[in-house]
């Protein structure tokens, strides 16, 4: 049975059983707390708490998914970055008996396959064993019912919070085929589980794995989902490399077609790594690989766009191609490559972690990521300095020419922004750190790290704290000091805020820095200008709070005349 037929049979089966068929959503999710769509339930997440919003009580889909968590496994028999997930979902409708019954019927009757064994949640912590699922499987004649804990048989949430619950899984030939999640819980951002009022079902079956079994192949790469790509690859390449190329070519074709573009952060960084790995394997000119991807998938995914894929990949090939060989030569010269050296290779020549790791298997991903993190903090700090802490040097430059009145307003908002950051840290905790800001005469826009939406109470508290500081008539003082002292004084600025001082970053600061403080309330490294007393700020009003990126929130606020 072909993979196209598997998709069709799956959707048809569930449509006949009262499910509305919903097309795959984009790989770029509308939930800013997750980078890429990792599961079929992602686009339905809100329906588990608000079923009235759902297009139907039960739905089914074939969803494009991307997981970086398996990237180091790619090349074995069954792991991928991009994959397709077949799923059926219920938002407060049917539950365990029906969900298990459907899965069993589809696998054994429709596909005629034999289930090897199943697993259920065996209980852990406060969450009890899923005896109900065990009974249902027993009633279907199963004896081999294995029990596992939270790590294996409890799923979710995606992102920081959301629906989650115990799972039951179906195995064939030692491979997990289908994961059936019973969303009985809701995980709060602090990690606490609450019993949810609405019980939901969320199932996910990997199409590639199912195709492997249904087509009687030894691994996913022999299925019709990959075979047309692999025949195009040079025969003398090692099998593992061939598989990685096939996986990455397919994944990047889908990412680019959904609008992801290479960059040094978030989804763009993931895309760049995939592209650079292909290029470092000598695949920079393999246009026919993408043609094969598009041809193999376009009837189901019409969004695949060969021209876009070729252009974006071609540009990266030119860019990276220039430094690749130098980077590889440099890498080969090194006797030992630790995380620092690896990061230098990435920074100077663009060599991604995966490529370096092939030469130095002992290199640890966490250590490299830590170096990467440090670097991002330093470069953010550099940006801040350049733009006077708040994009203000730039703004006032423009504003001054326009109007003195406007400059006054901007200056008031600038001090208000310092008070806002201090207040946010008092209410939400020290984890809040500035990610950027933009101030005009009308409003301030402040971006900061925080994992979830603020509650109305928290926003009110933040606003009140700022207004308290305003009404206390705090003097705003500027002190010039050297960086070390500024750091010791506890003034806020990028890498000191986390307590780690990255070597190599300090020299990017001038020897003397300006520190502005408003009484004991706030203290920040900044270029100014500021009002001289907080009372000049006036009444402070928060207008809006929203997400801008994964883990980053934005507040817009103004001051009243
Ligand atoms: N959300 C679950 C998973 O991704 C089941 O669909 O495995």
PDB file of C-alpha atoms in Angstrom, residues 112-386:
ATOM      1  CA  UNK A 112      -4.611  -5.850   8.063  1.00  0.00           C
ATOM      2  CA  UNK A 113      -1.524  -5.428  10.261  1.00  0.00           C
ATOM      3  CA  UNK A 114      -0.781  -7.221  13.480  1.00  0.00           C
ATOM      4  CA  UNK A 115      -0.148  -5.218  16.644  1.00  0.00           C
ATOM      5  CA  UNK A 116       2.906  -6.550  18.479  1.00  0.00           C
ATOM      6  CA  UNK A 117       2.187  -5.035  21.869  1.00  0.00           C
ATOM      7  CA  UNK A 118       0.748  -1.905  23.479  1.00  0.00           C
ATOM      8  CA  UNK A 119       1.794   0.258  26.389  1.00  0.00           C
ATOM      9  CA  UNK A 120      -0.197   2.242  28.913  1.00  0.00           C
ATOM     10  CA  UNK A 121       0.586   4.763  31.630  1.00  0.00           C
ATOM     11  CA  UNK A 122       1.622   2.856  34.752  1.00  0.00           C
ATOM     12  CA  UNK A 123       1.176   5.736  37.208  1.00  0.00           C
ATOM     13  CA  UNK A 124       3.738   8.168  38.560  1.00  0.00           C
ATOM     14  CA  UNK A 125       3.668  10.945  41.138  1.00  0.00           C
ATOM     15  CA  UNK A 126       0.127  12.164  41.616  1.00  0.00           C
ATOM     16  CA  UNK A 127      -1.110  10.761  38.320  1.00  0.00           C
ATOM     17  CA  UNK A 128      -2.624   7.303  38.790  1.00  0.00           C
ATOM     18  CA  UNK A 129      -2.231   4.260  36.549  1.00  0.00           C
ATOM     19  CA  UNK A 130      -4.522   4.235  33.505  1.00  0.00           C
ATOM     20  CA  UNK A 131      -6.511   1.150  34.460  1.00  0.00           C
ATOM     21  CA  UNK A 132      -9.317   2.068  32.076  1.00  0.00           C
ATOM     22  CA  UNK A 133      -7.103   1.782  28.991  1.00  0.00           C
ATOM     23  CA  UNK A 134      -5.727  -1.509  30.280  1.00  0.00           C
ATOM     24  CA  UNK A 135      -9.267  -2.903  30.596  1.00  0.00           C
ATOM     25  CA  UNK A 136     -10.152  -1.750  27.094  1.00  0.00           C
ATOM     26  CA  UNK A 137      -7.079  -3.425  25.562  1.00  0.00           C
ATOM     27  CA  UNK A 138      -7.798  -6.596  27.554  1.00  0.00           C
ATOM     28  CA  UNK A 139     -11.349  -6.647  26.253  1.00  0.00           C
ATOM     29  CA  UNK A 140      -9.879  -6.543  22.728  1.00  0.00           C
ATOM     30  CA  UNK A 141      -7.904  -9.660  23.535  1.00  0.00           C
ATOM     31  CA  UNK A 142      -4.487  -8.150  24.331  1.00  0.00           C
ATOM     32  CA  UNK A 143      -2.183  -9.770  26.839  1.00  0.00           C
ATOM     33  CA  UNK A 144       1.093  -7.937  26.230  1.00  0.00           C
ATOM     34  CA  UNK A 145       0.240  -4.609  27.854  1.00  0.00           C
ATOM     35  CA  UNK A 146       3.389  -2.866  29.072  1.00  0.00           C
ATOM     36  CA  UNK A 147       3.332  -0.108  31.669  1.00  0.00           C
ATOM     37  CA  UNK A 148       5.613   2.903  31.778  1.00  0.00           C
ATOM     38  CA  UNK A 149       5.905   6.190  33.643  1.00  0.00           C
ATOM     39  CA  UNK A 150       5.787   9.867  32.761  1.00  0.00           C
ATOM     40  CA  UNK A 151       8.795   9.830  30.494  1.00  0.00           C
ATOM     41  CA  UNK A 152       7.283   7.323  28.074  1.00  0.00           C
ATOM     42  CA  UNK A 153       3.542   7.288  28.531  1.00  0.00           C
ATOM     43  CA  UNK A 154       2.534  10.830  29.351  1.00  0.00           C
ATOM     44  CA  UNK A 155       2.452  13.478  26.632  1.00  0.00           C
ATOM     45  CA  UNK A 156       2.476  17.235  26.447  1.00  0.00           C
ATOM     46  CA  UNK A 157       2.038  20.057  26.720  1.00  0.00           C
ATOM     47  CA  UNK A 158       3.578  21.737  23.702  1.00  0.00           C
ATOM     48  CA  UNK A 159       5.214  24.981  24.816  1.00  0.00           C
ATOM     49  CA  UNK A 160       5.018  26.233  28.380  1.00  0.00           C
ATOM     50  CA  UNK A 161       1.481  25.237  29.232  1.00  0.00           C
ATOM     51  CA  UNK A 162      -1.503  23.382  27.898  1.00  0.00           C
ATOM     52  CA  UNK A 163      -3.424  20.132  27.688  1.00  0.00           C
ATOM     53  CA  UNK A 164      -1.568  16.910  28.420  1.00  0.00           C
ATOM     54  CA  UNK A 165      -2.189  13.461  29.805  1.00  0.00           C
ATOM     55  CA  UNK A 166      -1.500   9.741  29.905  1.00  0.00           C
ATOM     56  CA  UNK A 167      -0.969   7.897  26.653  1.00  0.00           C
ATOM     57  CA  UNK A 168      -1.397   4.463  25.247  1.00  0.00           C
ATOM     58  CA  UNK A 169       0.944   3.432  22.447  1.00  0.00           C
ATOM     59  CA  UNK A 170       0.801   0.821  19.725  1.00  0.00           C
ATOM     60  CA  UNK A 171       3.961  -1.049  18.680  1.00  0.00           C
ATOM     61  CA  UNK A 172       4.690  -3.117  15.608  1.00  0.00           C
ATOM     62  CA  UNK A 173       8.092  -4.728  14.956  1.00  0.00           C
ATOM     63  CA  UNK A 174       9.512  -2.922  17.981  1.00  0.00           C
ATOM     64  CA  UNK A 175       8.630   0.517  16.608  1.00  0.00           C
ATOM     65  CA  UNK A 176       6.115   2.899  18.174  1.00  0.00           C
ATOM     66  CA  UNK A 177       3.486   3.468  15.510  1.00  0.00           C
ATOM     67  CA  UNK A 178       0.659   5.318  17.165  1.00  0.00           C
ATOM     68  CA  UNK A 179       0.516   7.508  20.224  1.00  0.00           C
ATOM     69  CA  UNK A 180      -2.934   8.061  21.717  1.00  0.00           C
ATOM     70  CA  UNK A 181      -3.056  10.837  24.282  1.00  0.00           C
ATOM     71  CA  UNK A 182      -5.877  11.314  26.745  1.00  0.00           C
ATOM     72  CA  UNK A 183      -5.869  14.957  27.674  1.00  0.00           C
ATOM     73  CA  UNK A 184      -7.208  14.739  31.192  1.00  0.00           C
ATOM     74  CA  UNK A 185      -4.849  17.349  32.617  1.00  0.00           C
ATOM     75  CA  UNK A 186      -3.813  20.926  32.026  1.00  0.00           C
ATOM     76  CA  UNK A 187      -0.239  21.898  32.863  1.00  0.00           C
ATOM     77  CA  UNK A 188       0.194  25.416  34.227  1.00  0.00           C
ATOM     78  CA  UNK A 189       3.282  27.456  33.328  1.00  0.00           C
ATOM     79  CA  UNK A 190       4.811  26.619  36.723  1.00  0.00           C
ATOM     80  CA  UNK A 191       4.621  22.909  35.885  1.00  0.00           C
ATOM     81  CA  UNK A 192       1.631  22.095  38.112  1.00  0.00           C
ATOM     82  CA  UNK A 193      -0.941  19.691  36.722  1.00  0.00           C
ATOM     83  CA  UNK A 194      -4.639  20.405  37.097  1.00  0.00           C
ATOM     84  CA  UNK A 195      -7.394  17.967  36.280  1.00  0.00           C
ATOM     85  CA  UNK A 196      -9.083  19.467  33.211  1.00  0.00           C
ATOM     86  CA  UNK A 197     -12.822  19.980  33.026  1.00  0.00           C
ATOM     87  CA  UNK A 198     -12.953  18.890  29.414  1.00  0.00           C
ATOM     88  CA  UNK A 199     -11.464  15.550  28.471  1.00  0.00           C
ATOM     89  CA  UNK A 200      -9.884  15.315  25.071  1.00  0.00           C
ATOM     90  CA  UNK A 201      -8.274  12.816  22.731  1.00  0.00           C
ATOM     91  CA  UNK A 202      -5.156  13.596  20.677  1.00  0.00           C
ATOM     92  CA  UNK A 203      -3.627  10.859  18.584  1.00  0.00           C
ATOM     93  CA  UNK A 204      -0.556  10.860  16.395  1.00  0.00           C
ATOM     94  CA  UNK A 205       0.717   8.206  14.032  1.00  0.00           C
ATOM     95  CA  UNK A 206       3.914   8.785  12.066  1.00  0.00           C
ATOM     96  CA  UNK A 207       3.191   8.288   8.377  1.00  0.00           C
ATOM     97  CA  UNK A 208       6.781   7.303   7.540  1.00  0.00           C
ATOM     98  CA  UNK A 209       6.838   4.564  10.170  1.00  0.00           C
ATOM     99  CA  UNK A 210       3.423   3.314   9.195  1.00  0.00           C
ATOM    100  CA  UNK A 211       4.500   3.246   5.531  1.00  0.00           C
ATOM    101  CA  UNK A 212       7.597   1.265   6.495  1.00  0.00           C
ATOM    102  CA  UNK A 213       5.409  -1.420   8.079  1.00  0.00           C
ATOM    103  CA  UNK A 214       2.626  -1.309   5.512  1.00  0.00           C
ATOM    104  CA  UNK A 215       5.086  -1.443   2.601  1.00  0.00           C
ATOM    105  CA  UNK A 216       7.072  -4.204   4.323  1.00  0.00           C
ATOM    106  CA  UNK A 217      10.347  -2.236   4.320  1.00  0.00           C
ATOM    107  CA  UNK A 218      13.263  -2.497   6.722  1.00  0.00           C
ATOM    108  CA  UNK A 219      13.515   1.223   7.366  1.00  0.00           C
ATOM    109  CA  UNK A 220      11.670   4.439   6.608  1.00  0.00           C
ATOM    110  CA  UNK A 221      14.116   5.416   3.870  1.00  0.00           C
ATOM    111  CA  UNK A 222      13.127   2.468   1.691  1.00  0.00           C
ATOM    112  CA  UNK A 223       9.489   3.627   1.577  1.00  0.00           C
ATOM    113  CA  UNK A 224       8.016   5.514  -1.346  1.00  0.00           C
ATOM    114  CA  UNK A 225       8.296   8.687   0.761  1.00  0.00           C
ATOM    115  CA  UNK A 226      12.084   8.641   0.399  1.00  0.00           C
ATOM    116  CA  UNK A 227      13.088   6.208  -2.335  1.00  0.00           C
ATOM    117  CA  UNK A 228      12.677   8.776  -5.150  1.00  0.00           C
ATOM    118  CA  UNK A 229      15.113  11.078  -3.337  1.00  0.00           C
ATOM    119  CA  UNK A 230      17.716   8.486  -2.449  1.00  0.00           C
ATOM    120  CA  UNK A 231      18.117   7.176  -6.001  1.00  0.00           C
ATOM    121  CA  UNK A 232      19.424  10.608  -6.968  1.00  0.00           C
ATOM    122  CA  UNK A 233      22.305  10.533  -4.496  1.00  0.00           C
ATOM    123  CA  UNK A 234      25.837   9.435  -5.372  1.00  0.00           C
ATOM    124  CA  UNK A 235      26.209   5.731  -4.648  1.00  0.00           C
ATOM    125  CA  UNK A 236      29.590   6.121  -2.972  1.00  0.00           C
ATOM    126  CA  UNK A 237      28.211   8.185  -0.106  1.00  0.00           C
ATOM    127  CA  UNK A 238      27.858   6.394   3.232  1.00  0.00           C
ATOM    128  CA  UNK A 239      24.310   5.207   3.935  1.00  0.00           C
ATOM    129  CA  UNK A 240      23.957   7.411   7.013  1.00  0.00           C
ATOM    130  CA  UNK A 241      24.912  10.504   5.047  1.00  0.00           C
ATOM    131  CA  UNK A 242      22.501   9.591   2.267  1.00  0.00           C
ATOM    132  CA  UNK A 243      19.679   9.360   4.768  1.00  0.00           C
ATOM    133  CA  UNK A 244      20.593  12.646   6.414  1.00  0.00           C
ATOM    134  CA  UNK A 245      20.647  14.356   3.035  1.00  0.00           C
ATOM    135  CA  UNK A 246      17.245  12.927   2.125  1.00  0.00           C
ATOM    136  CA  UNK A 247      15.767  13.958   5.480  1.00  0.00           C
ATOM    137  CA  UNK A 248      17.226  17.462   5.402  1.00  0.00           C
ATOM    138  CA  UNK A 249      16.360  18.124   1.751  1.00  0.00           C
ATOM    139  CA  UNK A 250      12.744  17.240   2.389  1.00  0.00           C
ATOM    140  CA  UNK A 251      12.613  19.192   5.661  1.00  0.00           C
ATOM    141  CA  UNK A 252      14.103  22.359   4.256  1.00  0.00           C
ATOM    142  CA  UNK A 253      11.844  22.262   1.215  1.00  0.00           C
ATOM    143  CA  UNK A 254       8.842  22.313   3.541  1.00  0.00           C
ATOM    144  CA  UNK A 255      10.297  24.918   5.904  1.00  0.00           C
ATOM    145  CA  UNK A 256      11.121  27.324   3.080  1.00  0.00           C
ATOM    146  CA  UNK A 257       7.738  26.807   1.429  1.00  0.00           C
ATOM    147  CA  UNK A 258       6.054  27.711   4.729  1.00  0.00           C
ATOM    148  CA  UNK A 259       8.006  30.966   4.887  1.00  0.00           C
ATOM    149  CA  UNK A 260      10.998  30.194   7.122  1.00  0.00           C
ATOM    150  CA  UNK A 261      14.165  32.029   6.031  1.00  0.00           C
ATOM    151  CA  UNK A 262      17.726  31.394   7.198  1.00  0.00           C
ATOM    152  CA  UNK A 263      18.903  33.495  10.128  1.00  0.00           C
ATOM    153  CA  UNK A 264      20.922  33.122  13.300  1.00  0.00           C
ATOM    154  CA  UNK A 265      18.008  32.545  15.576  1.00  0.00           C
ATOM    155  CA  UNK A 266      14.923  30.471  16.166  1.00  0.00           C
ATOM    156  CA  UNK A 267      13.365  28.692  13.190  1.00  0.00           C
ATOM    157  CA  UNK A 268      15.724  30.470  10.794  1.00  0.00           C
ATOM    158  CA  UNK A 269      18.692  29.036  12.632  1.00  0.00           C
ATOM    159  CA  UNK A 270      17.289  25.539  12.352  1.00  0.00           C
ATOM    160  CA  UNK A 271      16.770  25.976   8.613  1.00  0.00           C
ATOM    161  CA  UNK A 272      20.295  27.325   8.187  1.00  0.00           C
ATOM    162  CA  UNK A 273      21.778  24.301   9.935  1.00  0.00           C
ATOM    163  CA  UNK A 274      19.905  21.901   7.675  1.00  0.00           C
ATOM    164  CA  UNK A 275      21.029  23.757   4.562  1.00  0.00           C
ATOM    165  CA  UNK A 276      24.645  24.044   5.647  1.00  0.00           C
ATOM    166  CA  UNK A 277      24.858  20.394   6.480  1.00  0.00           C
ATOM    167  CA  UNK A 278      23.680  19.505   2.976  1.00  0.00           C
ATOM    168  CA  UNK A 279      26.141  21.946   1.467  1.00  0.00           C
ATOM    169  CA  UNK A 280      29.003  20.557   3.536  1.00  0.00           C
ATOM    170  CA  UNK A 281      28.149  17.103   2.149  1.00  0.00           C
ATOM    171  CA  UNK A 282      28.748  18.481  -1.322  1.00  0.00           C
ATOM    172  CA  UNK A 283      25.060  18.865  -2.150  1.00  0.00           C
ATOM    173  CA  UNK A 284      25.133  22.572  -2.925  1.00  0.00           C
ATOM    174  CA  UNK A 285      24.173  22.157  -6.586  1.00  0.00           C
ATOM    175  CA  UNK A 286      21.661  19.341  -6.273  1.00  0.00           C
ATOM    176  CA  UNK A 287      18.654  21.098  -7.713  1.00  0.00           C
ATOM    177  CA  UNK A 288      17.134  17.786  -8.830  1.00  0.00           C
ATOM    178  CA  UNK A 289      16.816  16.719  -5.198  1.00  0.00           C
ATOM    179  CA  UNK A 290      14.321  19.495  -4.559  1.00  0.00           C
ATOM    180  CA  UNK A 291      12.524  18.762  -7.794  1.00  0.00           C
ATOM    181  CA  UNK A 292      12.060  15.212  -6.561  1.00  0.00           C
ATOM    182  CA  UNK A 293      10.738  16.426  -3.185  1.00  0.00           C
ATOM    183  CA  UNK A 294       8.218  18.718  -4.845  1.00  0.00           C
ATOM    184  CA  UNK A 295       7.139  16.058  -7.316  1.00  0.00           C
ATOM    185  CA  UNK A 296       6.689  13.457  -4.597  1.00  0.00           C
ATOM    186  CA  UNK A 297       4.641  15.676  -2.303  1.00  0.00           C
ATOM    187  CA  UNK A 298       2.931  18.447  -4.252  1.00  0.00           C
ATOM    188  CA  UNK A 299      -0.355  16.669  -4.832  1.00  0.00           C
ATOM    189  CA  UNK A 300      -0.880  16.578  -1.074  1.00  0.00           C
ATOM    190  CA  UNK A 301       0.993  19.793  -0.219  1.00  0.00           C
ATOM    191  CA  UNK A 302       0.382  22.311  -3.024  1.00  0.00           C
ATOM    192  CA  UNK A 303       2.232  25.008  -1.044  1.00  0.00           C
ATOM    193  CA  UNK A 304       5.578  23.423  -2.017  1.00  0.00           C
ATOM    194  CA  UNK A 305       7.305  26.012  -4.162  1.00  0.00           C
ATOM    195  CA  UNK A 306      10.342  24.872  -6.150  1.00  0.00           C
ATOM    196  CA  UNK A 307      11.366  28.373  -7.143  1.00  0.00           C
ATOM    197  CA  UNK A 308      11.428  29.648  -3.553  1.00  0.00           C
ATOM    198  CA  UNK A 309      13.251  26.548  -2.340  1.00  0.00           C
ATOM    199  CA  UNK A 310      15.892  26.851  -5.069  1.00  0.00           C
ATOM    200  CA  UNK A 311      16.410  30.554  -4.500  1.00  0.00           C
ATOM    201  CA  UNK A 312      16.751  30.406  -0.745  1.00  0.00           C
ATOM    202  CA  UNK A 313      18.982  27.348  -0.874  1.00  0.00           C
ATOM    203  CA  UNK A 314      21.028  28.797  -3.745  1.00  0.00           C
ATOM    204  CA  UNK A 315      21.739  31.991  -1.814  1.00  0.00           C
ATOM    205  CA  UNK A 316      22.836  30.074   1.243  1.00  0.00           C
ATOM    206  CA  UNK A 317      25.042  27.913  -0.930  1.00  0.00           C
ATOM    207  CA  UNK A 318      26.825  30.967  -2.290  1.00  0.00           C
ATOM    208  CA  UNK A 319      27.180  32.524   1.132  1.00  0.00           C
ATOM    209  CA  UNK A 320      28.353  29.426   2.965  1.00  0.00           C
ATOM    210  CA  UNK A 321      30.287  28.045   0.006  1.00  0.00           C
ATOM    211  CA  UNK A 322      32.746  30.924   0.350  1.00  0.00           C
ATOM    212  CA  UNK A 323      33.883  29.971   3.836  1.00  0.00           C
ATOM    213  CA  UNK A 324      33.104  26.262   3.993  1.00  0.00           C
ATOM    214  CA  UNK A 325      36.450  24.969   2.750  1.00  0.00           C
ATOM    215  CA  UNK A 326      38.434  27.378   4.860  1.00  0.00           C
ATOM    216  CA  UNK A 327      36.376  26.306   7.865  1.00  0.00           C
ATOM    217  CA  UNK A 328      36.893  22.611   7.179  1.00  0.00           C
ATOM    218  CA  UNK A 329      40.633  23.159   6.710  1.00  0.00           C
ATOM    219  CA  UNK A 330      40.737  25.040  10.002  1.00  0.00           C
ATOM    220  CA  UNK A 331      38.790  22.263  11.700  1.00  0.00           C
ATOM    221  CA  UNK A 332      41.174  19.614  10.447  1.00  0.00           C
ATOM    222  CA  UNK A 333      44.148  21.543  11.763  1.00  0.00           C
ATOM    223  CA  UNK A 334      42.800  21.466  15.300  1.00  0.00           C
ATOM    224  CA  UNK A 335      43.853  18.575  17.470  1.00  0.00           C
ATOM    225  CA  UNK A 336      40.992  18.782  19.909  1.00  0.00           C
ATOM    226  CA  UNK A 337      37.800  20.728  19.382  1.00  0.00           C
ATOM    227  CA  UNK A 338      36.068  21.868  22.541  1.00  0.00           C
ATOM    228  CA  UNK A 339      32.795  23.820  22.608  1.00  0.00           C
ATOM    229  CA  UNK A 340      34.586  27.182  22.465  1.00  0.00           C
ATOM    230  CA  UNK A 341      36.626  26.210  19.425  1.00  0.00           C
ATOM    231  CA  UNK A 342      33.517  24.766  17.805  1.00  0.00           C
ATOM    232  CA  UNK A 343      31.664  27.989  18.342  1.00  0.00           C
ATOM    233  CA  UNK A 344      34.563  29.975  16.849  1.00  0.00           C
ATOM    234  CA  UNK A 345      34.363  27.769  13.769  1.00  0.00           C
ATOM    235  CA  UNK A 346      30.657  28.459  13.551  1.00  0.00           C
ATOM    236  CA  UNK A 347      31.096  32.176  14.049  1.00  0.00           C
ATOM    237  CA  UNK A 348      34.000  32.641  11.638  1.00  0.00           C
ATOM    238  CA  UNK A 349      33.180  30.114   8.920  1.00  0.00           C
ATOM    239  CA  UNK A 350      29.544  29.235   9.506  1.00  0.00           C
ATOM    240  CA  UNK A 351      30.258  25.566  10.196  1.00  0.00           C
ATOM    241  CA  UNK A 352      27.193  24.213  11.976  1.00  0.00           C
ATOM    242  CA  UNK A 353      27.453  22.041  15.066  1.00  0.00           C
ATOM    243  CA  UNK A 354      26.353  18.914  13.197  1.00  0.00           C
ATOM    244  CA  UNK A 355      29.198  19.212  10.705  1.00  0.00           C
ATOM    245  CA  UNK A 356      31.846  19.819  13.371  1.00  0.00           C
ATOM    246  CA  UNK A 357      30.507  16.929  15.423  1.00  0.00           C
ATOM    247  CA  UNK A 358      31.147  14.524  12.588  1.00  0.00           C
ATOM    248  CA  UNK A 359      34.835  15.184  13.002  1.00  0.00           C
ATOM    249  CA  UNK A 360      34.772  15.284  16.788  1.00  0.00           C
ATOM    250  CA  UNK A 361      32.185  12.857  18.109  1.00  0.00           C
ATOM    251  CA  UNK A 362      32.916  13.800  21.728  1.00  0.00           C
ATOM    252  CA  UNK A 363      31.613  17.302  21.298  1.00  0.00           C
ATOM    253  CA  UNK A 364      28.452  17.858  23.353  1.00  0.00           C
ATOM    254  CA  UNK A 365      25.480  19.727  21.971  1.00  0.00           C
ATOM    255  CA  UNK A 366      24.673  21.354  25.343  1.00  0.00           C
ATOM    256  CA  UNK A 367      28.165  22.817  25.614  1.00  0.00           C
ATOM    257  CA  UNK A 368      27.999  24.247  22.119  1.00  0.00           C
ATOM    258  CA  UNK A 369      24.535  25.688  22.750  1.00  0.00           C
ATOM    259  CA  UNK A 370      25.845  27.315  25.941  1.00  0.00           C
ATOM    260  CA  UNK A 371      28.603  29.041  23.965  1.00  0.00           C
ATOM    261  CA  UNK A 372      26.051  30.133  21.394  1.00  0.00           C
ATOM    262  CA  UNK A 373      23.830  31.565  24.112  1.00  0.00           C
ATOM    263  CA  UNK A 374      26.682  33.526  25.644  1.00  0.00           C
ATOM    264  CA  UNK A 375      27.525  34.993  22.288  1.00  0.00           C
ATOM    265  CA  UNK A 376      23.950  36.112  21.647  1.00  0.00           C
ATOM    266  CA  UNK A 377      23.921  37.942  24.956  1.00  0.00           C
ATOM    267  CA  UNK A 378      27.132  39.734  24.131  1.00  0.00           C
ATOM    268  CA  UNK A 379      25.937  40.796  20.713  1.00  0.00           C
ATOM    269  CA  UNK A 380      22.656  42.001  22.163  1.00  0.00           C
ATOM    270  CA  UNK A 381      24.582  44.071  24.669  1.00  0.00           C
ATOM    271  CA  UNK A 382      26.625  45.509  21.799  1.00  0.00           C
ATOM    272  CA  UNK A 383      23.418  46.471  19.988  1.00  0.00           C
ATOM    273  CA  UNK A 384      22.054  48.173  23.057  1.00  0.00           C
ATOM    274  CA  UNK A 385      25.165  50.231  23.467  1.00  0.00           C
ATOM    275  CA  UNK A 386      25.151  51.248  19.855  1.00  0.00           C
TER     276      UNK A 386
END
